[in-house]
Short mmCIF file of C-alpha atoms and ligand atoms in Angstrom, two decimals:
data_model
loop_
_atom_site.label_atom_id
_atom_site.label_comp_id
_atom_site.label_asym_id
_atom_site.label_seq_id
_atom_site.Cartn_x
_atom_site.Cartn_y
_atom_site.Cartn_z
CA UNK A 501 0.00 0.00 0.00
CA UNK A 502 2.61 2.50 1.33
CA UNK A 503 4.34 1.56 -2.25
CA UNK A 504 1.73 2.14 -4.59
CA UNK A 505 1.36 5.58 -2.83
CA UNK A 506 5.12 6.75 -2.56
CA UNK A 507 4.85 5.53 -6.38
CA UNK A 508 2.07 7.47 -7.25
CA UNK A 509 3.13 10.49 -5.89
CA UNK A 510 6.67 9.72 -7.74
CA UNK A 511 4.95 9.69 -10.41
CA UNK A 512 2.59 12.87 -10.11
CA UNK A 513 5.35 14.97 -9.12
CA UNK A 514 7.53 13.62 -12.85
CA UNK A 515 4.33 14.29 -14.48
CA UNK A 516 4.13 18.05 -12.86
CA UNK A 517 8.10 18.62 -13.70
CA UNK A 518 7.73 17.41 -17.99
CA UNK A 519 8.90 19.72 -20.03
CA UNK A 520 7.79 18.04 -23.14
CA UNK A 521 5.45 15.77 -24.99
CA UNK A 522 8.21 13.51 -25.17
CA UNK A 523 8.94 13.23 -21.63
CA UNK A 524 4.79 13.25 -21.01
CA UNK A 525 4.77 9.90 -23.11
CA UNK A 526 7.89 8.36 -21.02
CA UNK A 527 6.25 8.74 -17.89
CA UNK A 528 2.57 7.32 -19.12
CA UNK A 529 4.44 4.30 -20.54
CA UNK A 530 6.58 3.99 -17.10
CA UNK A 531 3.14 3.65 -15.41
CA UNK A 532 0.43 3.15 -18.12
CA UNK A 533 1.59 1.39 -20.33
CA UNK A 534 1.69 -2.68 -20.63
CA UNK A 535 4.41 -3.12 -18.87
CA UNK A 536 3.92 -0.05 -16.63
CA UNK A 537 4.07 -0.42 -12.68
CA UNK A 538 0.55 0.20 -12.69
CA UNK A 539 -0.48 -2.22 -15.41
CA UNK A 540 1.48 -4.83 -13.49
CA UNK A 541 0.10 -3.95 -9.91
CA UNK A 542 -3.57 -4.11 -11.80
CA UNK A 543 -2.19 -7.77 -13.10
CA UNK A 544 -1.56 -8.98 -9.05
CA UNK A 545 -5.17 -8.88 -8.29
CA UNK A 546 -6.06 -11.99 -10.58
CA UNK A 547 -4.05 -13.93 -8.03
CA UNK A 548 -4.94 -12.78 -5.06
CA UNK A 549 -8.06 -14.02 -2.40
CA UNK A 550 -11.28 -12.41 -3.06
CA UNK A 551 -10.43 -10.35 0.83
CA UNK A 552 -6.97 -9.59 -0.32
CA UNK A 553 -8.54 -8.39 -3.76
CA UNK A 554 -10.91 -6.11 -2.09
CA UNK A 555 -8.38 -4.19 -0.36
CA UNK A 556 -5.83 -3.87 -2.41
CA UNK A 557 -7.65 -2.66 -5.73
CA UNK A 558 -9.10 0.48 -4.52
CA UNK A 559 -5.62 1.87 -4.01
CA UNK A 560 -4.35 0.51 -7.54
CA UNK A 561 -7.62 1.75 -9.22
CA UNK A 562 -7.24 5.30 -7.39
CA UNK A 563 -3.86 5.52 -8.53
CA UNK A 564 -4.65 4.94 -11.94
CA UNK A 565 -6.99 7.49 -11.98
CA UNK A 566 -4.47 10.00 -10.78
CA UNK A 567 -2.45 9.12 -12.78
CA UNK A 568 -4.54 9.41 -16.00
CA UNK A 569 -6.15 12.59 -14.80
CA UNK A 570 -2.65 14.09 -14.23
CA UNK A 571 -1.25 13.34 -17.78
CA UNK A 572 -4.25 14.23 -19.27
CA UNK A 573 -4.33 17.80 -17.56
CA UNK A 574 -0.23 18.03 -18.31
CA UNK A 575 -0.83 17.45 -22.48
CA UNK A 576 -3.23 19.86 -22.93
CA UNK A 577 -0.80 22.32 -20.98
CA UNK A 578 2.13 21.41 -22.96
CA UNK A 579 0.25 21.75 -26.35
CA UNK A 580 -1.52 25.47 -25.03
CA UNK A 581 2.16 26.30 -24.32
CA UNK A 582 3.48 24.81 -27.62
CA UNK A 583 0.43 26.90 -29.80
CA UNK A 584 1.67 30.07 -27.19
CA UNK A 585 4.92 29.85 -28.45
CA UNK A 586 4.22 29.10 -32.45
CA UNK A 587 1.68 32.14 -32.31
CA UNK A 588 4.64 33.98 -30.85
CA UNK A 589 7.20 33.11 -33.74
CA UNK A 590 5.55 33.04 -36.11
CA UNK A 591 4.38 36.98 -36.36
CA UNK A 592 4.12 38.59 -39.93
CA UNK A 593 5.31 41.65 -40.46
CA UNK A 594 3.30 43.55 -42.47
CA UNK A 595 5.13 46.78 -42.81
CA UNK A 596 7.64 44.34 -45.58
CA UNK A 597 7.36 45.58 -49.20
CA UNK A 598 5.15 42.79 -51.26
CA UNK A 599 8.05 41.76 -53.84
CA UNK A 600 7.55 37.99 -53.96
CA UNK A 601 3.39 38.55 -53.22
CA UNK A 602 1.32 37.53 -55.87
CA UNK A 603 0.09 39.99 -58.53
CA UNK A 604 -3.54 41.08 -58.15
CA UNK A 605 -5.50 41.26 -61.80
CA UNK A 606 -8.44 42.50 -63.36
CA UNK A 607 -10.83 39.74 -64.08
CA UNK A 608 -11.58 39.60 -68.06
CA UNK A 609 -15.46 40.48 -67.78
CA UNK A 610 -14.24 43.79 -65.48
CA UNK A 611 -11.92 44.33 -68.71
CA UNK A 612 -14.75 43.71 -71.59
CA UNK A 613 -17.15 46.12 -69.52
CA UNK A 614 -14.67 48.78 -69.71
CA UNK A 615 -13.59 48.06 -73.10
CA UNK A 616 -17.84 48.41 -73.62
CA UNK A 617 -17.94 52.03 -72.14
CA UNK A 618 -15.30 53.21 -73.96
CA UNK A 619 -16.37 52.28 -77.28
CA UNK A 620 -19.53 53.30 -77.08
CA UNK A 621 -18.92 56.36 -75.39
CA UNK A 622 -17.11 57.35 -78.18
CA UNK A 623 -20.72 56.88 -80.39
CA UNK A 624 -21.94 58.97 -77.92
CA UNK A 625 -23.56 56.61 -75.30
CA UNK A 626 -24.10 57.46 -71.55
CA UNK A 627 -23.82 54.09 -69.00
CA UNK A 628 -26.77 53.68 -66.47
CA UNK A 629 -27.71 51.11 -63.90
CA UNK A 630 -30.42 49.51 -62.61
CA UNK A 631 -30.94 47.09 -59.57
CA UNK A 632 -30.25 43.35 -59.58
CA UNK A 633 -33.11 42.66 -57.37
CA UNK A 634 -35.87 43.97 -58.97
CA UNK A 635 -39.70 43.52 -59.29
CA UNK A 636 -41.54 41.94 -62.13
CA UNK A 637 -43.33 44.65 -63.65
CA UNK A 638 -40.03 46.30 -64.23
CA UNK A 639 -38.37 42.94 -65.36
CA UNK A 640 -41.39 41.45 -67.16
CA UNK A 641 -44.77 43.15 -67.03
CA UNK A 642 -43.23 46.40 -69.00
CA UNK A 643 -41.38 44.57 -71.48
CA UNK A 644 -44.32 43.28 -72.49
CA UNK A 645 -44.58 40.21 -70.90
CA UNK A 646 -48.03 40.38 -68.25
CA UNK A 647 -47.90 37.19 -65.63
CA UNK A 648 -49.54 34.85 -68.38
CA UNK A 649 -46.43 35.06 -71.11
CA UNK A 650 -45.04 32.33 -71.81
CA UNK A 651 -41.49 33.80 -72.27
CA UNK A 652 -41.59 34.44 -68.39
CA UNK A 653 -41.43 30.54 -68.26
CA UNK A 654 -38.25 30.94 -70.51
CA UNK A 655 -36.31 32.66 -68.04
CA UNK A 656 -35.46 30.56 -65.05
CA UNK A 657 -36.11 33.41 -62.59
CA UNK A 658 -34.79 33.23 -58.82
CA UNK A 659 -37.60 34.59 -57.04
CA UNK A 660 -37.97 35.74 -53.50
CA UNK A 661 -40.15 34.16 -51.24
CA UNK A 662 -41.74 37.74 -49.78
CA UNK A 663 -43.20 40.24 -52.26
CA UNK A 664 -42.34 44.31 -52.08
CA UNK A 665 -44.29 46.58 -50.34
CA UNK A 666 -46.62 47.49 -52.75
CA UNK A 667 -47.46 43.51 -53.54
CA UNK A 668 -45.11 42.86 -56.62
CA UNK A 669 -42.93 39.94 -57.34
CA UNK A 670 -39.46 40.55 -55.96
CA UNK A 671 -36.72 38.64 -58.21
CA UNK A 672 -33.59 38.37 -59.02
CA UNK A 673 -33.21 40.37 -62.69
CA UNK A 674 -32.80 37.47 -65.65
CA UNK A 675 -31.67 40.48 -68.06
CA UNK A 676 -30.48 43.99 -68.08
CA UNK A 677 -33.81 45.09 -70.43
CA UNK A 678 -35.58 46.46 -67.41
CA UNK A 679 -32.55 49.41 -66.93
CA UNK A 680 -34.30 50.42 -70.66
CA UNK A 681 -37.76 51.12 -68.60
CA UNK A 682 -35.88 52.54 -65.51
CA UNK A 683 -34.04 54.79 -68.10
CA UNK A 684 -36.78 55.80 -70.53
CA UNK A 685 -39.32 56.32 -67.14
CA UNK A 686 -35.90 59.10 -65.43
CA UNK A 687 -35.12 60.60 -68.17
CA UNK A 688 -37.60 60.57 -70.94
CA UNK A 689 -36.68 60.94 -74.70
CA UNK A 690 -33.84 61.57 -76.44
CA UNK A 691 -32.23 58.72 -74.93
CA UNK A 692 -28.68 56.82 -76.36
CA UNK A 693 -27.44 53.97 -73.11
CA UNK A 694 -25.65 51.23 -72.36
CA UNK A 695 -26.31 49.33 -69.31
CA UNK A 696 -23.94 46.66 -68.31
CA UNK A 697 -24.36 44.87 -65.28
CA UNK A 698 -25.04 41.24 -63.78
CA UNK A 699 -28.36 39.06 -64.36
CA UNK A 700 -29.13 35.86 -63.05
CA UNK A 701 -31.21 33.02 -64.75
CA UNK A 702 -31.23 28.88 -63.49
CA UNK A 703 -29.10 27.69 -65.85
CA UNK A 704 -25.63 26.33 -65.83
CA UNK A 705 -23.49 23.83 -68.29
CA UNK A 706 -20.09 25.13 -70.46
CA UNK A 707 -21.84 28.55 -72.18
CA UNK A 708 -24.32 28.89 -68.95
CA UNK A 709 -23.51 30.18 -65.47
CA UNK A 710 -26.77 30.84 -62.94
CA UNK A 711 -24.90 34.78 -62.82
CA UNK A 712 -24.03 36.14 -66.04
CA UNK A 713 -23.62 39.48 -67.72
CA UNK A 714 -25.01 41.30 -70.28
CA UNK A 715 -24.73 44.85 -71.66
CA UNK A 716 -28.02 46.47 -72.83
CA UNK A 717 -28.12 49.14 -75.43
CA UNK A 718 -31.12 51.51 -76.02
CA UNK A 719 -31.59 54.27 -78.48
CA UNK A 720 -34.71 56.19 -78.56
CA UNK A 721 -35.32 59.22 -81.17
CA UNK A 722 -37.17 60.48 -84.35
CA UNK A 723 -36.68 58.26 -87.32
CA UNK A 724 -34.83 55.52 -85.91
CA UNK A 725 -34.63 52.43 -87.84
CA UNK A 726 -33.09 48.87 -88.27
CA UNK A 727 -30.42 50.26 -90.38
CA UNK A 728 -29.28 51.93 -87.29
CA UNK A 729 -29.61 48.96 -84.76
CA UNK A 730 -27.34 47.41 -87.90
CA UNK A 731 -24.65 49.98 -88.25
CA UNK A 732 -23.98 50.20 -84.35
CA UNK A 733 -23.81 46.76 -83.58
CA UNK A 734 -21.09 46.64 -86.85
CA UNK A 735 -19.35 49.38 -85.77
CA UNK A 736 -19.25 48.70 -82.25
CA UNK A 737 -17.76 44.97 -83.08
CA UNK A 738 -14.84 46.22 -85.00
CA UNK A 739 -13.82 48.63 -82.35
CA UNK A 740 -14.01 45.76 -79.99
CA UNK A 741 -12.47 43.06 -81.71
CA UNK A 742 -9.81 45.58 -83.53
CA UNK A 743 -10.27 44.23 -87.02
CA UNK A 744 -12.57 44.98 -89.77
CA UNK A 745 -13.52 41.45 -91.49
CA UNK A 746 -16.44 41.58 -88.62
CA UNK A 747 -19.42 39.64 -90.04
CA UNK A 748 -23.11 39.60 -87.97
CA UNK A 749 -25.93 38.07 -88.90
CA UNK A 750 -28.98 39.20 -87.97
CA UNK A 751 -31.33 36.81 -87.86
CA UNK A 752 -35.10 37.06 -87.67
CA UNK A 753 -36.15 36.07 -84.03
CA UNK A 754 -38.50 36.99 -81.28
CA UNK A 755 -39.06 39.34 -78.08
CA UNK A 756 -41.94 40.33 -76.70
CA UNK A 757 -40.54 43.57 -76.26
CA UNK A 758 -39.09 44.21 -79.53
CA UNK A 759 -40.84 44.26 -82.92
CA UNK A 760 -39.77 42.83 -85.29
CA UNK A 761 -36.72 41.00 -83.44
CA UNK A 762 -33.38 39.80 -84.21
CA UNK A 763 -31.17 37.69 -82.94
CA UNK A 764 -27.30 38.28 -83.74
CA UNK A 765 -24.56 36.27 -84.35
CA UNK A 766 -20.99 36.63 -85.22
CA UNK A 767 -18.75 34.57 -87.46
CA UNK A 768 -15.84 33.23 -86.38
CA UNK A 769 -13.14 30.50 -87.59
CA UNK A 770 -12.17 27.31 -85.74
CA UNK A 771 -8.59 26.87 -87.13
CA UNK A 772 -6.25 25.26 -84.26
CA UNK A 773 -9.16 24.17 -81.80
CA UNK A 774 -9.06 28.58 -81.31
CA UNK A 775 -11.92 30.78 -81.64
CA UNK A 776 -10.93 33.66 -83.51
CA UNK A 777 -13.94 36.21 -84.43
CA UNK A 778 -13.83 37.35 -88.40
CA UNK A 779 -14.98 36.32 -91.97
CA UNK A 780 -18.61 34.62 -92.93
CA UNK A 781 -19.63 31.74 -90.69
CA UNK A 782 -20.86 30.04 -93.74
CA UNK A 783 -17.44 30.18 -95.07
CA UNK A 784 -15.18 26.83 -94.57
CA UNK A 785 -13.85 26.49 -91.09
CA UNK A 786 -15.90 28.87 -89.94
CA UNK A 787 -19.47 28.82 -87.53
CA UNK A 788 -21.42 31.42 -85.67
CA UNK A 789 -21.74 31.97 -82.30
CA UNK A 790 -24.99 33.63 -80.82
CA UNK A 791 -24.24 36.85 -78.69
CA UNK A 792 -27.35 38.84 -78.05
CA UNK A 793 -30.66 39.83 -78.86
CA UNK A 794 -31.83 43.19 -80.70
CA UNK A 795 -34.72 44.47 -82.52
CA UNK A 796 -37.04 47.94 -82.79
CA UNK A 797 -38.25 48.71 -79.03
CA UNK A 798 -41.61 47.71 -78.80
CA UNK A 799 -45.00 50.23 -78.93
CA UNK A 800 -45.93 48.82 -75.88
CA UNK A 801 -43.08 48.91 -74.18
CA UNK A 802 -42.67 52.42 -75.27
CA UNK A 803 -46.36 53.29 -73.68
CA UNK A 804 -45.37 51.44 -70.50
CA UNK A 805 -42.74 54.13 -70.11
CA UNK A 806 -44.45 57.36 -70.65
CA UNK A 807 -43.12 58.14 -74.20
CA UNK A 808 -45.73 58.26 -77.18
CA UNK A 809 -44.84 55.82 -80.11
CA UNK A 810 -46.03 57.91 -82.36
CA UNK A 811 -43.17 60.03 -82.05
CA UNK A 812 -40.84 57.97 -80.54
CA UNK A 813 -39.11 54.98 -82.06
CA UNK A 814 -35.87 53.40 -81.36
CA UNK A 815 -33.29 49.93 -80.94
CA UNK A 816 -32.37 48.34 -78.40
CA UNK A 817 -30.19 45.33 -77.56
CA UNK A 818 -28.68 42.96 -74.87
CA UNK A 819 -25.40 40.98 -75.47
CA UNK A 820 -24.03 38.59 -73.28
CA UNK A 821 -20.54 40.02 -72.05
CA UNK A 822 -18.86 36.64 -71.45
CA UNK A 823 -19.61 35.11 -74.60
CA UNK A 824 -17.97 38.04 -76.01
CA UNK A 825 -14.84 37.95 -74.01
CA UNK A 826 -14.45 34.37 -74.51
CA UNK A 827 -14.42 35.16 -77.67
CA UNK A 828 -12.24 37.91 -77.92
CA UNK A 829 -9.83 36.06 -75.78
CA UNK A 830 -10.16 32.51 -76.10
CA UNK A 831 -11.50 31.11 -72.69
CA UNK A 832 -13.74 27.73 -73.55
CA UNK A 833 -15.17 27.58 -70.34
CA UNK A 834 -17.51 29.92 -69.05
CA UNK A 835 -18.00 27.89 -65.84
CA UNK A 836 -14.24 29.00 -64.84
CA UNK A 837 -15.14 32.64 -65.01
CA UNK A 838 -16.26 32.43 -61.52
CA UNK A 839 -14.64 29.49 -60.14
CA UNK A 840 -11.76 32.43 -58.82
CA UNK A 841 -8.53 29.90 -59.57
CA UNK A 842 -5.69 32.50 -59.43
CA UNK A 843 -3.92 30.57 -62.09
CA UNK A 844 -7.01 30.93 -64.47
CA UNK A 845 -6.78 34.85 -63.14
CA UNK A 846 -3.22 35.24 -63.84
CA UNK A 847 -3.51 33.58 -67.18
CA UNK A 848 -6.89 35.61 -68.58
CA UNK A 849 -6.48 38.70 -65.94
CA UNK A 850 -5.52 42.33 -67.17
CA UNK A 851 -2.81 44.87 -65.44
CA UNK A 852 -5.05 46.99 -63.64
CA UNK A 853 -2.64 50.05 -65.41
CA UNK A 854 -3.41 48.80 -68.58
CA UNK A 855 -6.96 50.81 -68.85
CA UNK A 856 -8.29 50.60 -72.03
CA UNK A 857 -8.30 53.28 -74.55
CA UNK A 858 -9.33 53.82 -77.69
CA UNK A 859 -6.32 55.75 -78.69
CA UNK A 860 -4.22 53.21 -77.45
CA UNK A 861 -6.25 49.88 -78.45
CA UNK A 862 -9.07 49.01 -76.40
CA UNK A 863 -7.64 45.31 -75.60
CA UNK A 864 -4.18 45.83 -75.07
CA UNK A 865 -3.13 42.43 -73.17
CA UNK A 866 -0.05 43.17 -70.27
C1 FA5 B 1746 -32.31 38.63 -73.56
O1 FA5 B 1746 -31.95 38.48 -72.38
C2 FA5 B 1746 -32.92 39.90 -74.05
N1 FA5 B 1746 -33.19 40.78 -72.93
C3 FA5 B 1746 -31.96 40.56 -75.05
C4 FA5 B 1746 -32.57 41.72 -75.78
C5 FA5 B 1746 -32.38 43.01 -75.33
C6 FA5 B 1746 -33.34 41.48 -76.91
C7 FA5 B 1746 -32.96 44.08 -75.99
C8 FA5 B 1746 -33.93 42.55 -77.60
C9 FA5 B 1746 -33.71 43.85 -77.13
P1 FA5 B 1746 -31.42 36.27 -74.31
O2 FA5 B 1746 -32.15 35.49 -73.28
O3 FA5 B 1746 -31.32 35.65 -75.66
O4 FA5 B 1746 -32.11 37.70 -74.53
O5 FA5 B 1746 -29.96 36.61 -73.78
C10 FA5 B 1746 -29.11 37.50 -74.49
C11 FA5 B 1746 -27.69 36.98 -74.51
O6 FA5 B 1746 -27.23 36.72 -73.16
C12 FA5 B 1746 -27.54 35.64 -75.20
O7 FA5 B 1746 -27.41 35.81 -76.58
C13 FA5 B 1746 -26.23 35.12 -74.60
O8 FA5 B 1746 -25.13 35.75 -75.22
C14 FA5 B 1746 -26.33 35.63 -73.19
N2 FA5 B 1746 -26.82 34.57 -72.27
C15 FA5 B 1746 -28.09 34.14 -72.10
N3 FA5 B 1746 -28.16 33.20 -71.13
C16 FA5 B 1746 -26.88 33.03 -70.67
C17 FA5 B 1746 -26.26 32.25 -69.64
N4 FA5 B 1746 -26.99 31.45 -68.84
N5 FA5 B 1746 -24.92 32.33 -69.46
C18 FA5 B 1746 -24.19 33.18 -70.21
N6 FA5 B 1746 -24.69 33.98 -71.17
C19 FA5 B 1746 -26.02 33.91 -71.41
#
């Protein structure tokens, strides 16, 4: 008995003195373990008398507790102490000059939308916003669409479960056509926009993400006609893509709030597994790839924002934005647009100084 407690407390006080995790484990295998002093005193019982048993195991058993309890209580110091002392060393300073820090870049779409504004600000277009969560007459009832169209159904809209305070849908906005109504409704007519922004649909595969972007055009002014829609689509497409072999093709399509409707693609060539825009998709190696819808701004949708269509007439369009810069700069994937790899991002990203310019080339790569 006296043994078992002169051991114990041996062992308590080597337990209290460790310095280390190391020297923890020694002194749990020096009791603990299988062929620790306890372990073995723990084996003695089996052969003793059933009176012998009974007062010798309380001691053994109350000494193993200790024991455990103690070593227990000891690691979690050590490792507080050990986390102390990392924390400690291993301070950053941040005052040090980033040399060897990885280079920050302008994500392509941030590029494209810039490129955007400064092309057609040069034709003499103003860019305005609009909200991303917005309410369905502004998204769908004036465009045209009233809650029984079926091209609502068409749109894979998020909706929110409440509605807004005066009892319309809340959503999240499928396409940047509803900055045309928040436009036309501020600032009446003469009106020449672009409106580039995110929109959000239920869709997703290699040329679908659920967010996307688009840029939406509107002109609105005496005499307006397709010719016009044609011309600044053309001209906007060789600024962008710097060459002048640019072919579209409008073809006929439909939108409830544009009549008639086209849709347009461009041609482009497939040589080396590469997109690269220019020349007739009809020609040889060449196909065409959708980017955007366009057509004369509906009646309606002129009535549903104050202006009278019997004076007013005018385009409008919406492109999709990344199916333009994967075109311009060769991404397949749209998916990894917004996956935020940094090696995709230092691959496709831009120099934040390397604005774009029109004097000095509106896609001038770093
Ligand atoms: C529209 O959204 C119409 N608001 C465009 C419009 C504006 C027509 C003004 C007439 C007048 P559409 O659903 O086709 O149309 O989308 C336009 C473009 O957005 C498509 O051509 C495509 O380039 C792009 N787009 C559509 N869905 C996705 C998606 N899930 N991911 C990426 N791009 C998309």
């Amino acid at each position: 008995m006296t043994d078992i407690t002169s051991q114990t407390e041996a062992a308590l006080a080597a337990i209290a003195a460790a310095t280390s995790l190391d020297a923890l484990e020694a002194e749990r295998l020096e009791a603990l373990g299988k062929k620790g002093w306890v372990s073995l005193a723990l084996k003695t019982l089996g052969g003793m008398s059933p009176e012998e048993r009974t007062a010798a195991a309380p001691a053994i058993q109350s000494a193993r507790a200790a024991i455990a309890d103690a070593l227990e209580a000891k690691k979690a110091a050590l490792e507080a102490a050990a986390l102390e002392e990392q924390l400690a060393r291993e301070t950053i300073d941040l005052t040090l000059p980033a040399v060897a820090a990885p280079k920050g870049s302008v994500h392509p779409v941030s590029q494209v939308m810039d490129e955007l504004a400064e092309i057609f600000a040069d034709l003499g277009f103003a860019v305005a916003t609009g909200p991303e969560i917005e309410d369905d007459w502004h998204n769908f009832t004036a465009l045209n669409m009233d809650e029984t169209h079926p091209a609502r159904a068409m749109h894979d809209t998020f909706y929110f479960p409440d509605k807004s305070a005066d009892g319309k849908d809340i959503l999240l906005r499928t396409h940047t056509s509803p900055v045309q109504i928040r436009s036309m409704l501020e600032q009446g007519a003469p009106i020449r926009i672009i409106a580039p922004g995110r929109v959000y649909r239920s869709d997703s595969d290699a040329t679908h993400t659920p967010m996307f972007h688009q840029v939406e055009g509107l002109v609105i002014d005496k005499d307006i006609h397709l010719g016009h829609l044609k011309w600044t689509l053309e001209t906007f497409f060789k600024a962008f893509f710097e060459r002048e072999d640019i072919v579209l093709r409008l073809r006929p399509s439909y939108f409830p709030f544009t009549e008639p409707s086209v849709e347009v693609d461009v041609g482009y060539s497939t040589e080396g597994g590469r997109r690269v825009v220019g020349g007739h998709g009809d020609a040889p190696g060449h196909a065409w790839m959708e980017i955007g819808g366009s057509g004369m701004v509906n009646a309606r949708v002129l009535e549903f924002a104050g202006l009278e269509p019997g004076e007013w007439q005018g385009f409008a369009f919406g492109l999709g934005i990344d199916r333009i810069a994967m075109l311009k700069y060769g991404m397949n994937d749209l998916r990894a647009f917004f996956d935020g790899d940094p090696r995709w991002l230092a691959h496709y990203g831009f120099s934040p100084f390397d604005q774009p310019t029109l004097s000095a080339g509106v896609g001038a790569k770093a």
